[in-house]
Tab-separated table of C-alpha atoms in Angstrom:
chain	number	residue	atom	x	y	z
A	1	UNK	CA	-23.848	6.231	33.455
A	2	UNK	CA	-25.262	8.104	29.973
A	3	UNK	CA	-24.447	7.440	26.813
A	4	UNK	CA	-23.462	10.948	24.938
A	5	UNK	CA	-21.662	12.321	22.431
A	6	UNK	CA	-18.854	14.074	24.047
A	7	UNK	CA	-18.097	9.939	24.955
A	8	UNK	CA	-18.920	8.157	21.803
A	9	UNK	CA	-15.498	10.686	21.223
A	10	UNK	CA	-12.957	11.823	23.412
A	11	UNK	CA	-12.346	9.270	25.016
A	12	UNK	CA	-12.261	6.809	22.487
A	13	UNK	CA	-10.224	8.360	20.334
A	14	UNK	CA	-7.746	9.042	23.365
A	15	UNK	CA	-7.155	5.517	23.607
A	16	UNK	CA	-7.171	4.338	19.975
A	17	UNK	CA	-4.270	7.040	19.519
A	18	UNK	CA	-2.575	5.333	22.157
A	19	UNK	CA	-1.572	3.778	19.791
A	20	UNK	CA	1.407	1.223	19.476
A	21	UNK	CA	4.770	3.462	17.292
A	22	UNK	CA	6.909	2.156	20.550
A	23	UNK	CA	6.310	-2.169	19.277
A	24	UNK	CA	7.501	-0.161	16.376
A	25	UNK	CA	10.234	0.879	16.911
A	26	UNK	CA	11.733	-1.714	19.096
A	27	UNK	CA	11.610	-4.238	16.132
A	28	UNK	CA	13.008	-1.851	13.772
A	29	UNK	CA	15.819	-1.068	16.666
A	30	UNK	CA	16.299	-5.684	17.204
A	31	UNK	CA	16.251	-6.221	13.102
A	32	UNK	CA	18.673	-3.316	12.289
A	33	UNK	CA	16.883	-1.179	10.327
A	34	UNK	CA	16.156	2.582	10.164
A	35	UNK	CA	12.372	3.147	11.258
A	36	UNK	CA	11.301	4.962	8.466
A	37	UNK	CA	10.793	1.703	6.355
A	38	UNK	CA	8.013	1.633	8.520
A	39	UNK	CA	6.534	4.519	8.766
A	40	UNK	CA	6.799	4.940	3.934
A	41	UNK	CA	4.855	0.646	3.843
A	42	UNK	CA	1.303	1.290	3.237
A	43	UNK	CA	-0.981	-2.499	2.442
A	44	UNK	CA	-1.684	-1.270	-1.536
A	45	UNK	CA	0.318	1.902	-3.508
A	46	UNK	CA	-3.175	3.845	-3.519
A	47	UNK	CA	-3.121	3.272	0.371
A	48	UNK	CA	-1.019	6.034	2.378
A	49	UNK	CA	1.947	4.533	3.996
A	50	UNK	CA	2.003	4.415	7.175
A	51	UNK	CA	2.872	8.211	8.042
A	52	UNK	CA	0.161	9.555	6.862
A	53	UNK	CA	-2.907	7.061	8.355
A	54	UNK	CA	-1.189	7.935	11.277
A	55	UNK	CA	-1.267	11.574	10.342
A	56	UNK	CA	-4.678	11.186	9.097
A	57	UNK	CA	-6.785	9.762	12.233
A	58	UNK	CA	-5.425	12.956	14.302
A	59	UNK	CA	-6.779	14.333	11.980
A	60	UNK	CA	-10.105	12.311	12.067
A	61	UNK	CA	-10.490	13.674	16.093
A	62	UNK	CA	-8.819	16.503	17.142
A	63	UNK	CA	-10.811	18.412	13.660
A	64	UNK	CA	-13.525	16.144	13.556
A	65	UNK	CA	-13.815	16.920	17.909
A	66	UNK	CA	-13.236	20.331	17.688
A	67	UNK	CA	-16.695	21.483	14.858
A	68	UNK	CA	-18.365	19.175	17.063
A	69	UNK	CA	-17.500	21.295	19.805
A	70	UNK	CA	-16.976	24.846	17.465
A	71	UNK	CA	-14.611	24.850	18.629
A	72	UNK	CA	-11.033	25.777	16.050
A	73	UNK	CA	-8.829	23.544	16.187
A	74	UNK	CA	-4.892	23.339	15.645
A	75	UNK	CA	-3.237	23.042	12.387
A	76	UNK	CA	0.135	20.933	12.156
A	77	UNK	CA	2.438	20.366	9.628
A	78	UNK	CA	1.837	16.736	6.958
A	79	UNK	CA	5.861	17.133	7.318
A	80	UNK	CA	8.371	14.595	6.565
A	81	UNK	CA	8.564	13.000	9.946
A	82	UNK	CA	10.845	11.139	12.423
A	83	UNK	CA	8.965	8.067	15.372
A	84	UNK	CA	9.943	10.431	17.322
A	85	UNK	CA	7.018	13.220	15.434
A	86	UNK	CA	4.640	11.283	15.128
A	87	UNK	CA	4.599	11.036	18.879
A	88	UNK	CA	4.557	13.842	19.375
A	89	UNK	CA	1.931	14.828	17.386
A	90	UNK	CA	-0.817	12.232	19.008
A	91	UNK	CA	-0.024	13.619	22.446
A	92	UNK	CA	-0.633	16.739	21.455
A	93	UNK	CA	-3.456	15.456	19.263
A	94	UNK	CA	-4.794	14.306	22.537
A	95	UNK	CA	-3.824	17.736	24.624
A	96	UNK	CA	-6.055	19.544	22.323
A	97	UNK	CA	-8.976	16.851	22.621
A	98	UNK	CA	-9.138	17.445	26.844
A	99	UNK	CA	-9.724	21.030	26.298
A	100	UNK	CA	-12.570	20.560	24.324
A	101	UNK	CA	-16.142	21.247	26.052
A	102	UNK	CA	-18.010	17.749	26.532
A	103	UNK	CA	-21.357	19.465	27.137
A	104	UNK	CA	-20.748	21.693	23.757
A	105	UNK	CA	-19.996	18.637	22.444
A	106	UNK	CA	-22.974	16.891	23.803
A	107	UNK	CA	-25.198	19.960	22.472
A	108	UNK	CA	-24.359	18.847	18.153
A	109	UNK	CA	-26.373	16.252	18.116
A	110	UNK	CA	-29.327	18.052	15.304
A	111	UNK	CA	-26.564	21.132	14.279
A	112	UNK	CA	-25.622	20.694	10.484
A	113	UNK	CA	-21.743	20.203	10.447
A	114	UNK	CA	-20.034	21.374	7.445
A	115	UNK	CA	-16.176	19.945	6.614
A	116	UNK	CA	-13.717	19.238	3.868
A	117	UNK	CA	-14.455	16.611	1.452
A	118	UNK	CA	-11.165	16.640	-0.745
A	119	UNK	CA	-9.506	19.689	-1.863
A	120	UNK	CA	-12.274	21.406	-3.178
A	121	UNK	CA	-15.763	19.823	-2.461
A	122	UNK	CA	-17.662	19.707	1.716
A	123	UNK	CA	-19.894	17.777	3.163
A	124	UNK	CA	-23.127	17.645	5.321
A	125	UNK	CA	-24.347	16.705	8.001
A	126	UNK	CA	-26.526	16.827	10.893
A	127	UNK	CA	-23.732	15.945	14.316
A	128	UNK	CA	-25.111	12.467	14.916
A	129	UNK	CA	-25.003	10.931	12.266
A	130	UNK	CA	-21.146	13.070	11.691
A	131	UNK	CA	-19.900	11.207	14.506
A	132	UNK	CA	-21.255	7.994	13.449
A	133	UNK	CA	-21.014	7.355	9.794
A	134	UNK	CA	-17.444	9.484	9.091
A	135	UNK	CA	-15.704	9.823	12.051
A	136	UNK	CA	-15.508	7.923	13.837
A	137	UNK	CA	-16.144	4.710	10.386
A	138	UNK	CA	-12.896	7.718	9.380
A	139	UNK	CA	-10.191	7.670	12.315
A	140	UNK	CA	-10.823	3.385	12.964
A	141	UNK	CA	-10.037	3.061	8.688
A	142	UNK	CA	-6.926	4.597	9.386
A	143	UNK	CA	-5.690	3.062	13.019
A	144	UNK	CA	-6.435	-0.514	11.802
A	145	UNK	CA	-4.889	-0.076	8.338
A	146	UNK	CA	-2.083	1.537	10.891
A	147	UNK	CA	-2.037	-1.846	13.207
A	148	UNK	CA	-1.731	-3.856	10.364
A	149	UNK	CA	0.751	-1.790	8.099
A	150	UNK	CA	3.000	-3.275	10.968
A	151	UNK	CA	1.682	-6.243	11.156
A	152	UNK	CA	2.109	-7.436	7.636
A	153	UNK	CA	6.031	-6.066	8.615
A	154	UNK	CA	6.591	-8.851	11.385
A	155	UNK	CA	5.696	-6.557	13.980
A	156	UNK	CA	4.386	-8.663	17.287
A	157	UNK	CA	1.215	-6.691	18.005
A	158	UNK	CA	-2.101	-7.998	18.230
A	159	UNK	CA	-5.273	-7.381	19.119
A	160	UNK	CA	-5.128	-6.356	22.868
A	161	UNK	CA	-2.325	-3.731	21.561
A	162	UNK	CA	-5.219	-2.614	19.014
A	163	UNK	CA	-7.506	-1.788	21.501
A	164	UNK	CA	-5.275	-0.571	23.713
A	165	UNK	CA	-6.593	0.383	27.583
A	166	UNK	CA	-9.865	0.366	27.161
A	167	UNK	CA	-12.082	0.034	30.306
A	168	UNK	CA	-12.604	-3.829	30.358
A	169	UNK	CA	-12.569	-6.982	33.936
A	170	UNK	CA	-11.241	-9.453	32.926
A	171	UNK	CA	-12.137	-13.003	34.343
B	1	UNK	CA	-32.098	14.691	16.678
B	2	UNK	CA	-30.862	12.992	19.690
B	3	UNK	CA	-28.009	10.173	20.715
B	4	UNK	CA	-28.546	6.826	21.382
B	5	UNK	CA	-27.003	3.412	22.206
B	6	UNK	CA	-29.269	2.096	19.645
B	7	UNK	CA	-28.774	4.806	16.620
B	8	UNK	CA	-24.738	4.534	17.121
B	9	UNK	CA	-25.337	1.223	17.019
B	10	UNK	CA	-28.150	-0.258	15.003
B	11	UNK	CA	-27.225	1.671	11.947
B	12	UNK	CA	-23.699	2.136	11.401
B	13	UNK	CA	-23.683	-2.788	11.479
B	14	UNK	CA	-26.107	-2.107	8.869
B	15	UNK	CA	-23.975	-0.005	6.472
B	16	UNK	CA	-20.742	-0.655	7.620
B	17	UNK	CA	-21.920	-5.100	6.485
B	18	UNK	CA	-22.677	-3.354	3.222
B	19	UNK	CA	-19.172	-4.260	2.056
B	20	UNK	CA	-17.187	-4.582	-1.684
B	21	UNK	CA	-18.350	-8.572	-1.993
B	22	UNK	CA	-19.604	-7.872	-5.534
B	23	UNK	CA	-17.520	-6.074	-6.956
B	24	UNK	CA	-14.687	-8.464	-5.407
B	25	UNK	CA	-16.687	-10.733	-7.686
B	26	UNK	CA	-16.308	-9.218	-10.504
B	27	UNK	CA	-12.609	-8.861	-9.920
B	28	UNK	CA	-11.891	-11.844	-9.752
B	29	UNK	CA	-14.304	-12.921	-12.853
B	30	UNK	CA	-12.404	-9.628	-15.281
B	31	UNK	CA	-9.315	-11.668	-14.234
B	32	UNK	CA	-10.071	-14.965	-14.436
B	33	UNK	CA	-9.142	-16.117	-11.174
B	34	UNK	CA	-11.673	-18.129	-8.518
B	35	UNK	CA	-12.928	-15.629	-5.608
B	36	UNK	CA	-11.874	-18.203	-3.141
B	37	UNK	CA	-8.482	-16.685	-3.460
B	38	UNK	CA	-9.694	-13.474	-2.178
B	39	UNK	CA	-10.913	-14.856	0.310
B	40	UNK	CA	-8.519	-16.875	1.846
B	41	UNK	CA	-6.034	-13.438	1.668
B	42	UNK	CA	-5.070	-12.508	4.491
B	43	UNK	CA	-2.089	-9.366	4.996
B	44	UNK	CA	0.138	-11.057	8.150
B	45	UNK	CA	0.356	-14.634	8.727
B	46	UNK	CA	-0.881	-14.514	12.131
B	47	UNK	CA	-4.348	-12.542	10.929
B	48	UNK	CA	-7.234	-13.656	10.313
B	49	UNK	CA	-8.152	-14.434	6.002
B	50	UNK	CA	-10.986	-12.586	3.960
B	51	UNK	CA	-13.824	-14.830	5.347
B	52	UNK	CA	-13.180	-14.948	8.755
B	53	UNK	CA	-12.717	-11.117	8.950
B	54	UNK	CA	-15.930	-10.847	7.250
B	55	UNK	CA	-17.248	-13.606	9.971
B	56	UNK	CA	-16.514	-12.055	12.715
B	57	UNK	CA	-17.316	-8.880	11.803
B	58	UNK	CA	-21.314	-10.198	11.595
B	59	UNK	CA	-20.305	-12.012	14.662
B	60	UNK	CA	-19.701	-8.374	16.230
B	61	UNK	CA	-22.627	-6.757	15.310
B	62	UNK	CA	-25.153	-10.345	15.953
B	63	UNK	CA	-23.734	-10.902	18.455
B	64	UNK	CA	-22.954	-7.083	20.737
B	65	UNK	CA	-25.900	-5.850	19.481
B	66	UNK	CA	-28.240	-8.696	21.376
B	67	UNK	CA	-26.045	-8.969	24.208
B	68	UNK	CA	-27.321	-4.643	24.599
B	69	UNK	CA	-30.916	-6.206	23.643
B	70	UNK	CA	-31.310	-8.670	26.404
B	71	UNK	CA	-31.424	-11.140	23.219
B	72	UNK	CA	-30.303	-14.151	22.054
B	73	UNK	CA	-27.670	-14.446	17.946
B	74	UNK	CA	-28.528	-17.110	16.156
B	75	UNK	CA	-25.112	-18.989	15.784
B	76	UNK	CA	-24.019	-19.048	12.088
B	77	UNK	CA	-21.645	-22.094	11.547
B	78	UNK	CA	-18.226	-20.676	10.092
B	79	UNK	CA	-17.531	-23.904	7.288
B	80	UNK	CA	-15.924	-22.246	4.549
B	81	UNK	CA	-17.242	-20.459	2.433
B	82	UNK	CA	-18.292	-18.882	-1.687
B	83	UNK	CA	-18.744	-14.982	-1.723
B	84	UNK	CA	-22.451	-15.637	-1.655
B	85	UNK	CA	-22.378	-17.212	0.732
B	86	UNK	CA	-20.946	-14.597	2.815
B	87	UNK	CA	-23.078	-11.910	1.095
B	88	UNK	CA	-26.051	-14.285	2.550
B	89	UNK	CA	-24.438	-14.105	6.154
B	90	UNK	CA	-24.352	-10.757	6.143
B	91	UNK	CA	-27.802	-10.361	4.631
B	92	UNK	CA	-28.593	-12.664	7.736
B	93	UNK	CA	-27.288	-11.121	10.583
B	94	UNK	CA	-28.823	-7.043	8.974
B	95	UNK	CA	-31.809	-8.690	8.996
B	96	UNK	CA	-31.419	-9.905	12.053
B	97	UNK	CA	-30.212	-6.682	13.893
B	98	UNK	CA	-33.616	-5.422	12.665
B	99	UNK	CA	-35.687	-7.592	15.580
B	100	UNK	CA	-33.835	-5.599	18.178
B	101	UNK	CA	-35.556	-3.900	19.948
B	102	UNK	CA	-33.178	0.014	19.738
B	103	UNK	CA	-34.876	0.423	23.659
B	104	UNK	CA	-34.104	-2.528	25.435
B	105	UNK	CA	-30.647	-1.448	23.174
B	106	UNK	CA	-30.947	1.691	24.670
B	107	UNK	CA	-31.564	1.298	28.463
B	108	UNK	CA	-27.920	-0.970	28.452
B	109	UNK	CA	-26.326	1.731	29.294
B	110	UNK	CA	-25.196	0.748	33.477
B	111	UNK	CA	-27.020	-2.665	33.192
B	112	UNK	CA	-22.562	-4.354	33.045
B	113	UNK	CA	-22.724	-6.795	30.141
B	114	UNK	CA	-20.396	-10.264	30.193
B	115	UNK	CA	-19.000	-12.317	26.429
B	116	UNK	CA	-16.686	-14.346	25.344
B	117	UNK	CA	-13.270	-13.559	25.777
B	118	UNK	CA	-11.011	-15.885	23.176
B	119	UNK	CA	-12.421	-19.740	24.041
B	120	UNK	CA	-11.595	-20.462	28.283
B	121	UNK	CA	-12.221	-16.235	29.517
B	122	UNK	CA	-14.695	-13.363	29.678
B	123	UNK	CA	-15.318	-9.946	29.491
B	124	UNK	CA	-17.607	-7.527	31.311
B	125	UNK	CA	-17.884	-4.498	30.756
B	126	UNK	CA	-20.593	-1.692	31.336
B	127	UNK	CA	-22.743	-1.387	28.029
B	128	UNK	CA	-21.900	1.762	27.016
B	129	UNK	CA	-17.978	1.442	27.385
B	130	UNK	CA	-18.532	-2.330	25.401
B	131	UNK	CA	-20.448	-0.715	22.467
B	132	UNK	CA	-17.705	2.445	22.572
B	133	UNK	CA	-14.579	0.659	23.692
B	134	UNK	CA	-15.139	-2.365	22.184
B	135	UNK	CA	-18.002	-3.841	20.154
B	136	UNK	CA	-17.195	-0.162	17.543
B	137	UNK	CA	-13.148	-1.269	17.316
B	138	UNK	CA	-14.099	-4.474	16.809
B	139	UNK	CA	-16.185	-3.877	13.731
B	140	UNK	CA	-14.198	-2.022	12.584
B	141	UNK	CA	-11.025	-3.560	13.220
B	142	UNK	CA	-12.800	-6.370	10.803
B	143	UNK	CA	-14.351	-4.596	8.476
B	144	UNK	CA	-11.138	-2.315	7.379
B	145	UNK	CA	-9.128	-5.791	7.504
B	146	UNK	CA	-11.696	-7.065	5.618
B	147	UNK	CA	-11.379	-3.765	2.755
B	148	UNK	CA	-7.920	-3.913	3.305
B	149	UNK	CA	-6.698	-7.446	1.813
B	150	UNK	CA	-8.858	-6.778	-1.328
B	151	UNK	CA	-7.118	-3.317	-1.710
B	152	UNK	CA	-3.823	-5.533	-1.281
B	153	UNK	CA	-5.305	-7.927	-4.038
B	154	UNK	CA	-5.679	-5.360	-6.165
B	155	UNK	CA	-9.630	-4.648	-6.280
B	156	UNK	CA	-10.715	-0.597	-7.083
B	157	UNK	CA	-12.498	0.271	-4.321
B	158	UNK	CA	-12.586	3.368	-2.092
B	159	UNK	CA	-12.577	5.108	1.002
B	160	UNK	CA	-16.738	5.606	-0.160
B	161	UNK	CA	-17.476	1.961	-0.431
B	162	UNK	CA	-15.554	1.222	2.952
B	163	UNK	CA	-17.570	4.611	4.199
B	164	UNK	CA	-21.154	2.663	2.423
B	165	UNK	CA	-24.140	4.718	1.916
B	166	UNK	CA	-24.193	7.070	4.862
B	167	UNK	CA	-26.406	10.179	5.982
B	168	UNK	CA	-23.903	13.068	3.279
B	169	UNK	CA	-24.895	15.243	1.694
B	170	UNK	CA	-21.647	16.548	-0.844
B	171	UNK	CA	-21.658	19.707	-2.633
């Protein structure tokens, strides 16, 4: 095993996006409230609600990886949505990641990547920097916020759910 | 620029640890409350308070990087602490990261890393997997939680503070 940009991106996003929405849905069912209450919950007034955290995480994963691979990412509409629709968006994003050419991603370390920053600005970074210092911190920011919103609301999940199906041997 | 494990770890931790504690301290001063109130705040009863989030983030960075480099990490006591003490811990951790041999880290992709999991268990992962699927998700989990606790408490910080001094050109 060596170390490569595709290895530091594609499987990381696939594992990270396989989130705990089933437990969220089950929790709402057990407590007899509408799951959309969870989707609209947030940690601070100026932070995104759960639904948007998940949407942005999928966007970071698919758009960032597509930019590194020199491919075109599909655009998903940010409609008001249900847990089922969010899960479908995650599945579509993971399926898209599997279509990308790992070799193209590996070859992008020195290439300048240009990407939107807010509505009217652009950011420019070398491919390797873009992965290390923009894609990964942004992705983890949004999936951690999503996880923390669920815990704040009482859903019984923990760090092991957050880490997901990682290649670890426990003794 | 190529892509390497040292590049995906050392500068990421150094930037990520340069956190927003100054703004937290200033906020407590302006609102005339004890900064320790922030340090003891948490997002859920079964999540760590801010002080522990920062301690664990520094531990993930220094212990994980030391394991990859085949070096011994310093141990910092998890005393009750002030913001000044936390800032000192961060500075010491960053200084320690600068002593590590990047080449040793780069050579660790295939080496099995063994690390503690809780009080009595151990995890075993290949070096590259350990960085991609354990060190980085854990590190980002704890610094995002720290950031979200501050925002939940009203401190005026945003994503740009979270990302920190990244190598980006904005147009």
